[in-house]
Short mmCIF file of C-alpha atoms in Angstrom, two decimals:
data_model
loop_
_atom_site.label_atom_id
_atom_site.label_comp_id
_atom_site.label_asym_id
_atom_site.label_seq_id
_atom_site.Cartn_x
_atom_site.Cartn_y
_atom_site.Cartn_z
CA UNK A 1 -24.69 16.21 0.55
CA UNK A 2 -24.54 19.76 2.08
CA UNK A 3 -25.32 18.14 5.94
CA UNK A 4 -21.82 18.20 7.42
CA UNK A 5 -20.63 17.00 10.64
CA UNK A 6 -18.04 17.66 13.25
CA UNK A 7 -15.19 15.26 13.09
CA UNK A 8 -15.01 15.32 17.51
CA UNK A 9 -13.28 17.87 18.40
CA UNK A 10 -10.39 18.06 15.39
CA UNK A 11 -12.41 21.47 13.72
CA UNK A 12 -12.34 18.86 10.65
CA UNK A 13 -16.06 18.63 8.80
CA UNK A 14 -17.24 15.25 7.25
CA UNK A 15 -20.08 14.40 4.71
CA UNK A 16 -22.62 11.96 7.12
CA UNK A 17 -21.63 9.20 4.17
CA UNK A 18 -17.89 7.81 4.15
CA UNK A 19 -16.85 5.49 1.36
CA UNK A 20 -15.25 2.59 2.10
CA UNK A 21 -12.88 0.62 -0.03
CA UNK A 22 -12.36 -2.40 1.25
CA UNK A 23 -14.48 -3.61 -2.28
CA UNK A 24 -11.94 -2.24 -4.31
CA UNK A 25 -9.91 -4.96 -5.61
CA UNK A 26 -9.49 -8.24 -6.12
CA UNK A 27 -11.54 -9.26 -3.21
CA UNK A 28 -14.60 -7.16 -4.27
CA UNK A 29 -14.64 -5.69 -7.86
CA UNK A 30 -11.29 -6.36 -9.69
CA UNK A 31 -12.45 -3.83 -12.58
CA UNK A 32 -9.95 -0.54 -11.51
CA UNK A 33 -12.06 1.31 -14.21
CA UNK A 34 -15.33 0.46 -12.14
CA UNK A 35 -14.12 1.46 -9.23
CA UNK A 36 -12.69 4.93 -10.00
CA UNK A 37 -16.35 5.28 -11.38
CA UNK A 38 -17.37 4.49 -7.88
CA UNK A 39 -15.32 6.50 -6.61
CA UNK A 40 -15.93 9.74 -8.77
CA UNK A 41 -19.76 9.18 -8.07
CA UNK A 42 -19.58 9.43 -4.77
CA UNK A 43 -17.40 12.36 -4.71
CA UNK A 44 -19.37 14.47 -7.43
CA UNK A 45 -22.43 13.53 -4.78
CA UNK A 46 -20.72 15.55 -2.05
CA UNK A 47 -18.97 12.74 -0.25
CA UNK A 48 -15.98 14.03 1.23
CA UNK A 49 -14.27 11.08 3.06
CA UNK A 50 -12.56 7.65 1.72
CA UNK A 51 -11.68 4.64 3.96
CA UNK A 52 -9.46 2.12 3.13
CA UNK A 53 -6.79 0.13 4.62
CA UNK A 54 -3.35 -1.88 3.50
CA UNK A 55 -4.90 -5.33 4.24
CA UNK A 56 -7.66 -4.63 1.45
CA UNK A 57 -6.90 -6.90 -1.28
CA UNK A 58 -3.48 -6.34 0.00
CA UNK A 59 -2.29 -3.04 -1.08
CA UNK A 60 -4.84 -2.92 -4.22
CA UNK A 61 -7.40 -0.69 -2.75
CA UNK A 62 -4.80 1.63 -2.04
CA UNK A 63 -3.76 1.91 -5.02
CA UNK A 64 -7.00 1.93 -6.70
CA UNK A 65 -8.08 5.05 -4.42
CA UNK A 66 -4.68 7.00 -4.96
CA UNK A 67 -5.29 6.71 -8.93
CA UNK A 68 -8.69 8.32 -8.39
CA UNK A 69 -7.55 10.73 -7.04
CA UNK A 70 -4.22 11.33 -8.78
CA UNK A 71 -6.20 13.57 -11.17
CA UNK A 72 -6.09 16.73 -8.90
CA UNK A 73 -8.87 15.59 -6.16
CA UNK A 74 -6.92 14.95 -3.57
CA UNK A 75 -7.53 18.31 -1.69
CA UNK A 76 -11.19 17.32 -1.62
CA UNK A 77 -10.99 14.04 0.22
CA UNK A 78 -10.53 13.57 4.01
CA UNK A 79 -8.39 10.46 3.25
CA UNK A 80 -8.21 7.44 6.21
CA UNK A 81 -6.77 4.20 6.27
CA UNK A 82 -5.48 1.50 8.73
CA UNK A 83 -2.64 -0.70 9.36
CA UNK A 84 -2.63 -4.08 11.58
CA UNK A 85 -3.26 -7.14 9.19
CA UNK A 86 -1.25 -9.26 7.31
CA UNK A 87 1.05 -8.27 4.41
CA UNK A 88 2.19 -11.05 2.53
CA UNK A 89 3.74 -14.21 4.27
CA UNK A 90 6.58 -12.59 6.44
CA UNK A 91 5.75 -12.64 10.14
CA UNK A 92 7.21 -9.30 10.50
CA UNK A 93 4.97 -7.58 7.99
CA UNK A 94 2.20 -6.81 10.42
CA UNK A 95 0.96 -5.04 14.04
CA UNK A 96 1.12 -2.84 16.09
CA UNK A 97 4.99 -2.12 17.09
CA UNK A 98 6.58 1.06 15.74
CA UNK A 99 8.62 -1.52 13.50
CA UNK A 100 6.28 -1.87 11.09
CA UNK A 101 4.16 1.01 11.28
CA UNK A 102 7.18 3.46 10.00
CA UNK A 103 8.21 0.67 7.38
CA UNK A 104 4.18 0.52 6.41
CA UNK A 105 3.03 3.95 6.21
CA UNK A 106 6.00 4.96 3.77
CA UNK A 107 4.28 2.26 1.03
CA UNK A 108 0.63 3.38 2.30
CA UNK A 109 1.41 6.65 1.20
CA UNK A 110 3.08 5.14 -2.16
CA UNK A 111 -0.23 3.47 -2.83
CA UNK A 112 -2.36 6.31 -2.04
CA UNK A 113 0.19 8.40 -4.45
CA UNK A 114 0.12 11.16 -1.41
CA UNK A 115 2.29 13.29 1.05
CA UNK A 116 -0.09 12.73 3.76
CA UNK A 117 -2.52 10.85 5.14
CA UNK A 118 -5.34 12.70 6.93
CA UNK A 119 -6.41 9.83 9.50
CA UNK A 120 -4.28 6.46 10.14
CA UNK A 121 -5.85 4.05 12.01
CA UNK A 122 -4.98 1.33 14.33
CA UNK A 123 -7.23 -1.27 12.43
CA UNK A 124 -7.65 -3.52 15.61
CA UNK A 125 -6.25 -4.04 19.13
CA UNK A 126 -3.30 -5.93 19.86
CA UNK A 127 -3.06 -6.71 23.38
CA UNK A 128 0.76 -7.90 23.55
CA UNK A 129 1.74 -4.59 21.88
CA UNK A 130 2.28 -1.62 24.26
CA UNK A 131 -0.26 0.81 23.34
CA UNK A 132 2.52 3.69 24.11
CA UNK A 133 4.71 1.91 21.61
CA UNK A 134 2.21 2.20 19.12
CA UNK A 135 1.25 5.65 20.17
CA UNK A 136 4.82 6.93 20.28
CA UNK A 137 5.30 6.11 16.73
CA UNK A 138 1.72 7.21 15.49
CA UNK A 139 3.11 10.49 17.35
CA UNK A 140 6.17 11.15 15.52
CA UNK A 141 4.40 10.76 12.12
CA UNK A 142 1.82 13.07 12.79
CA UNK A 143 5.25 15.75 13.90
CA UNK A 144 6.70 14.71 10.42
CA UNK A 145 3.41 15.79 8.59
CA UNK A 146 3.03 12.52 7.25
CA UNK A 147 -0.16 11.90 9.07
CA UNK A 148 -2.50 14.52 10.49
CA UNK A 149 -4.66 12.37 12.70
CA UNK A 150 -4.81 9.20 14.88
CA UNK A 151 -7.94 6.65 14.93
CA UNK A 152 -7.97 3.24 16.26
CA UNK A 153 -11.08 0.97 15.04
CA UNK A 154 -12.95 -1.77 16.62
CA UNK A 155 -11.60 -1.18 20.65
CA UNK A 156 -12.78 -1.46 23.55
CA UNK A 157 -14.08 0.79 25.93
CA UNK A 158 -10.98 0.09 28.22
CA UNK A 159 -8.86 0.47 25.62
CA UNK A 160 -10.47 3.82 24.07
CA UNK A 161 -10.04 5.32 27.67
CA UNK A 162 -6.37 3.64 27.54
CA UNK A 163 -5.44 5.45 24.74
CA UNK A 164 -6.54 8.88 26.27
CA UNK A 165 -4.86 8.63 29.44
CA UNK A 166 -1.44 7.86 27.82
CA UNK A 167 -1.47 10.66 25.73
CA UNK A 168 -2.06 13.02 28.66
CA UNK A 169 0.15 11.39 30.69
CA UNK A 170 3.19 10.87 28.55
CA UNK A 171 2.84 13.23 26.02
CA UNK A 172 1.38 11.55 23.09
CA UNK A 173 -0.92 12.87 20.41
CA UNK A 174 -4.02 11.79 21.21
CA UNK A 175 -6.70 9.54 19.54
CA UNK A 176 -9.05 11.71 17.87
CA UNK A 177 -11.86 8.77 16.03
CA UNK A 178 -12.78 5.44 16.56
CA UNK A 179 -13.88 3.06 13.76
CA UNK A 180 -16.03 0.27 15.43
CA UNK A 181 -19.21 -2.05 13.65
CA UNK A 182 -22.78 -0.61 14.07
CA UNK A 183 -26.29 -1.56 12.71
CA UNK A 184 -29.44 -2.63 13.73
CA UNK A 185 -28.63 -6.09 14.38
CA UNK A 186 -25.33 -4.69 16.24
CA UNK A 187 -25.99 -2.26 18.54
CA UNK A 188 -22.92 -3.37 21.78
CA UNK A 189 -21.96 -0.08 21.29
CA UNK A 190 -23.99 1.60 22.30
CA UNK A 191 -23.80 0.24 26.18
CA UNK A 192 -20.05 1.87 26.63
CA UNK A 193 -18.17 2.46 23.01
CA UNK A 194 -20.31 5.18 21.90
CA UNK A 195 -20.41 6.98 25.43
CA UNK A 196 -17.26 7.03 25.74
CA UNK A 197 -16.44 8.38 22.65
CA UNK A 198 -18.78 11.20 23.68
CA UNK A 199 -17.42 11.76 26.60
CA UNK A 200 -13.77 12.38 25.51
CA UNK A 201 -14.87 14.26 22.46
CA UNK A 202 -13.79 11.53 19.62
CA UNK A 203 -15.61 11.05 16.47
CA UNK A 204 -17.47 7.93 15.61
CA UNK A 205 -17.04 6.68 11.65
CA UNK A 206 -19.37 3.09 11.80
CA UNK A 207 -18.34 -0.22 9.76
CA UNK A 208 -20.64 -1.73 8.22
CA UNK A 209 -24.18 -0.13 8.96
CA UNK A 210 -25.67 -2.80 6.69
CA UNK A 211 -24.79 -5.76 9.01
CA UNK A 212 -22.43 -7.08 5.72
CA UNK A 213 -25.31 -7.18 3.65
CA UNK A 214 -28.03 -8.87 5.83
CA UNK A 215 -29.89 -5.34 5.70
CA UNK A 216 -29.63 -4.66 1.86
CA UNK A 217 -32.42 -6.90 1.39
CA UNK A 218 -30.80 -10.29 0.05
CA UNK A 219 -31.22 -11.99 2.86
CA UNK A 220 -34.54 -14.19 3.43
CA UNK A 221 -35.88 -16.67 6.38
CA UNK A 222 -36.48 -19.66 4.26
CA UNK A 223 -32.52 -20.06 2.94
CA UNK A 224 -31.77 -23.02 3.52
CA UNK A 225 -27.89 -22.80 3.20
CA UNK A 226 -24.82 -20.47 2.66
CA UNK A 227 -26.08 -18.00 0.06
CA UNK A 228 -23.07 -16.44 -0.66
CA UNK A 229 -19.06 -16.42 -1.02
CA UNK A 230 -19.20 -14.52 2.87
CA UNK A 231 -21.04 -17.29 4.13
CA UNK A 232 -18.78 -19.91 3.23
CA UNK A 233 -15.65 -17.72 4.07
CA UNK A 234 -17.19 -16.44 7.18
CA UNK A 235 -19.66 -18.70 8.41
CA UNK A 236 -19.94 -17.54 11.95
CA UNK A 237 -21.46 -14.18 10.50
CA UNK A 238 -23.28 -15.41 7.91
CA UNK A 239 -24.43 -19.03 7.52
CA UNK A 240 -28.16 -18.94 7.71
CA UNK A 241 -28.33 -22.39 9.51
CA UNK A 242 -26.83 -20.83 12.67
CA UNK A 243 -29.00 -20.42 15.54
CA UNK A 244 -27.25 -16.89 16.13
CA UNK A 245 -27.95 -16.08 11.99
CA UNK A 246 -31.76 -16.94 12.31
CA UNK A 247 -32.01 -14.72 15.22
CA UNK A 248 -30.77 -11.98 12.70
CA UNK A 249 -32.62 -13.38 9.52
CA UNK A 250 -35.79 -12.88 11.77
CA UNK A 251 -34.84 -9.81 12.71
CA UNK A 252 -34.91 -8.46 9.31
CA UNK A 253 -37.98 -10.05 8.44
CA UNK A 254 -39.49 -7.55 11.22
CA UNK A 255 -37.51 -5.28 10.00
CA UNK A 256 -38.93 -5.77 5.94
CA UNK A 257 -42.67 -5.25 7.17
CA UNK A 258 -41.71 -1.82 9.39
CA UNK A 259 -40.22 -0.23 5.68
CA UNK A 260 -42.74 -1.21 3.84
CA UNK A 261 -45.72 0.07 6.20
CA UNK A 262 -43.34 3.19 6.42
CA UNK A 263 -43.00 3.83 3.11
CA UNK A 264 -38.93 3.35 2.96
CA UNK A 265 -36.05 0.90 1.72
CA UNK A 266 -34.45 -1.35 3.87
CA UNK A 267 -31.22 0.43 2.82
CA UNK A 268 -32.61 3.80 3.55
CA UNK A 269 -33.90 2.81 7.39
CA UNK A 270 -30.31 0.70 8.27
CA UNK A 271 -28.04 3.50 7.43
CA UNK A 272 -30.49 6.30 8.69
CA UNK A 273 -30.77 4.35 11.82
CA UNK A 274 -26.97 4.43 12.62
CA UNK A 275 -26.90 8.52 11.49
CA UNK A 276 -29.34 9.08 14.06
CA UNK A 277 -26.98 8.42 17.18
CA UNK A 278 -25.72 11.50 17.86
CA UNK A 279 -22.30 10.37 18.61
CA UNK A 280 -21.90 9.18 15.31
CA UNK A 281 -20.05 11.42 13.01
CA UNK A 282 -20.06 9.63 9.26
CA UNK A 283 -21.24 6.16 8.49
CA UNK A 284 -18.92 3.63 6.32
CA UNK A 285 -20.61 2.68 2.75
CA UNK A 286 -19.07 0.15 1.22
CA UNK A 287 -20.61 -0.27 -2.42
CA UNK A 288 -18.89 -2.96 -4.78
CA UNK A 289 -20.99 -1.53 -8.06
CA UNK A 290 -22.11 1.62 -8.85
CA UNK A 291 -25.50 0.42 -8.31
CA UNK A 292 -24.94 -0.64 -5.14
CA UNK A 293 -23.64 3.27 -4.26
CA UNK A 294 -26.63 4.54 -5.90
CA UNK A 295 -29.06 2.82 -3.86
CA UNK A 296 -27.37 3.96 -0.17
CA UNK A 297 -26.63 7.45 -1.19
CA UNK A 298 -29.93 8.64 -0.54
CA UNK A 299 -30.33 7.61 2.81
CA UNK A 300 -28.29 10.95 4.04
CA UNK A 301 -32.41 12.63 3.04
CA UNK A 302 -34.14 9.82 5.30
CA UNK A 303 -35.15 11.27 8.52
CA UNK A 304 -36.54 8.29 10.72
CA UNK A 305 -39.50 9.24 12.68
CA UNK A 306 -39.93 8.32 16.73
CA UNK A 307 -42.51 5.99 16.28
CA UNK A 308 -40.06 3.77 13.40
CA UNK A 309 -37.52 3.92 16.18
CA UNK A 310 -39.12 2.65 18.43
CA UNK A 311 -40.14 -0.15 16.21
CA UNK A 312 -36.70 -0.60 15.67
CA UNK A 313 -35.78 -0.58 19.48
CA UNK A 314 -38.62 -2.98 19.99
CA UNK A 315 -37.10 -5.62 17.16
CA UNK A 316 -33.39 -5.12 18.31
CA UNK A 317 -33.15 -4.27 21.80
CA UNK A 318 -30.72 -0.93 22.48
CA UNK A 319 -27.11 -2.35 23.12
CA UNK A 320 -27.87 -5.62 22.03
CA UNK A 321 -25.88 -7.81 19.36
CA UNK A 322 -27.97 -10.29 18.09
CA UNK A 323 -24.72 -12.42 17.09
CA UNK A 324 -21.37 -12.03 19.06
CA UNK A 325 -19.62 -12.46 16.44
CA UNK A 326 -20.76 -9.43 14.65
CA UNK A 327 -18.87 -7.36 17.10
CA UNK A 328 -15.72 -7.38 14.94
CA UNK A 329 -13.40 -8.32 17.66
CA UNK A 330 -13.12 -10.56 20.76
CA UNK A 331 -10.57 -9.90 23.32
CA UNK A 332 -7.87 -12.72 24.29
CA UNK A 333 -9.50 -12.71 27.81
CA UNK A 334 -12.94 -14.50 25.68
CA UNK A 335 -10.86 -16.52 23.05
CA UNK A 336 -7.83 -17.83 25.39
CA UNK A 337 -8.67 -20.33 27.94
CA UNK A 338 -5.51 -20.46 29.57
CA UNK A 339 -6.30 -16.62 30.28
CA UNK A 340 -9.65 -17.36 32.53
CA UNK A 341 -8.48 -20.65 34.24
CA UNK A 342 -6.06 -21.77 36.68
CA UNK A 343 -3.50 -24.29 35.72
CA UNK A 344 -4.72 -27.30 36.66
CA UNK A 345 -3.47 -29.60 40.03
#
């Protein structure tokens, strides 16, 4: 995996495949032994990044990606992961307020079994949290060498742009990535997210470019029902019986005749199809077996001709989401009512 890209403007080179880790674990594939397999694999096949976050099986993926790489590896690996979510039952162990970010980084970087951590991102907005606060303390880590970067993942537009103008303003160090969900069946991005991350020079490391499995091929029209242990956790995503899910089990059935009269896996065609932007700089895998790594690894060789993406445009629209709630977050101004209406007379 010799095809290296520009992490935006950082001088930092990344392999067009990053693994993610949010399998590792007890929510994914409790087996540590499996997973440092995975993990080895992918490295030996020239991937050069790792993605995790604290929130992954809370803490275990951490700790299952510092053991691989205990063994002397580390200097290979561009190592990211996030804080934001929920750590055990305290209130306080969570956010965005420099409280818990210096408390949580110091047991990030116990997990990982590391002295640094190359990118640490903000794993999703929180609107009632100063963005300088959380910038100001994301700052002073990256002065104490314990981080070298700043991402943020699944944010706005407004809020990408936000982040920019306070580090210019006040001195901050400035967001270098953003982390947001893109695929075929996903493409909001692309109307603001990914322009503006070209426009300010930040690199672009996709979530999910197989739509959470509806584009590895295990999906079909004629389900009937939840098919899997995501559709009954998450059924807004992923019950078929949803009007927004048959939209996107259609989709794919389009989708399953274009690879097969052009000669490719579905695998192959969703992960080439989200290397092709050119804002994006590396493209989150996240395999639970080794098989599963195997069969996505290959798509870095797939070069998707005009005519398939067009075929592709034609099936999902540019900038179009075929379920909203695929977009990975939705802003209290959507979910709140009280913050769109007037208090009643």
């Amino acid at each position: 995996m010799t095809d290296l890209r520009p992490f935006g403007r950082t001088g930092v080179l990344l392999s067009p495949l990053t693994l993610g880790a949010m399998n590792f674990g007890r929510r994914g594939n409790p087996d540590h032994e499996d997973c440092l397999r995975i993990i080895h694999r992918a490295l030996d096949e020239g991937v050069t990044a790792i993605d995790t976050a604290d929130v992954y099986s809370q803490g275990e993926s951490e700790e299952i990606v510092g053991k691989a790489l205990d063994g002397g590896r580390r200097d290979e690996v561009f190592l990211a992961t996030k804080f934001h979510g929920q750590i055990g039952d305290s209130p306080h162990h969570r956010g965005n307020s420099r409280r818990w970010i210096v408390r949580e980084v110091e047991q990030s970087l116990r997990r990982l079994r590391t002295d640094w951590i190359d990118l640490y991102q903000v794993h999703r907005p929180e609107p009632e949290t100063d963005f300088d606060e959380t910038l100001g303390a994301l700052s002073d880590l990256v002065h104490q060498g314990k981080i070298r970067y700043i991402g943020t993942s699944t944010f706005e537009p407004s809020a990408i742009v936000e982040g920019q103008w306070i580090a210019e303003r006040r001195g901050r160090e400035r967001v270098v990535s953003e982390q947001p969900p893109y695929s075929i069946l996903a493409r909001g991005i692309e109307r603001e997210v990914l322009p503006v991350a070209q426009r300010h020079g930040l690199a672009v490391i996709p979530w999910s470019p197989l739509a959470g499995g509806w584009l590895a091929g295990g999906y079909h029209r004629d389900l009937a029902g939840p098919i899997s242990r995501r559709a009954e956790r998450f059924p807004a995503r992923f019950d078929p019986r949803l009007p927004e899910n048959r939209r996107k089990l259609e989709a794919v059935q389009e989708l399953a005749t274009l690879v097969a009269d052009a000669g490719l896996s579905l695998i192959h065609l969703a992960i080439a199809f989200v290397l092709e932007h050119p804002a994006v700089t590396s493209a989150i895998i996240g395999p639970r077996t080794v098989e599963q790594l195997e069969s996505q690894l290959g798509a870095v060789k797939v070069r998707l001709s005009r005519d398939v993406l067009d075929r592709i445009d034609q099936i999902v629209p540019p900038g179009t989401t075929l379920n909203p709630a695929d977009a990975g977050y939705q802003p209290p101004s959507l979910t709140d009512p009280a913050r769109r209406r007037r208090t009643a007379r």
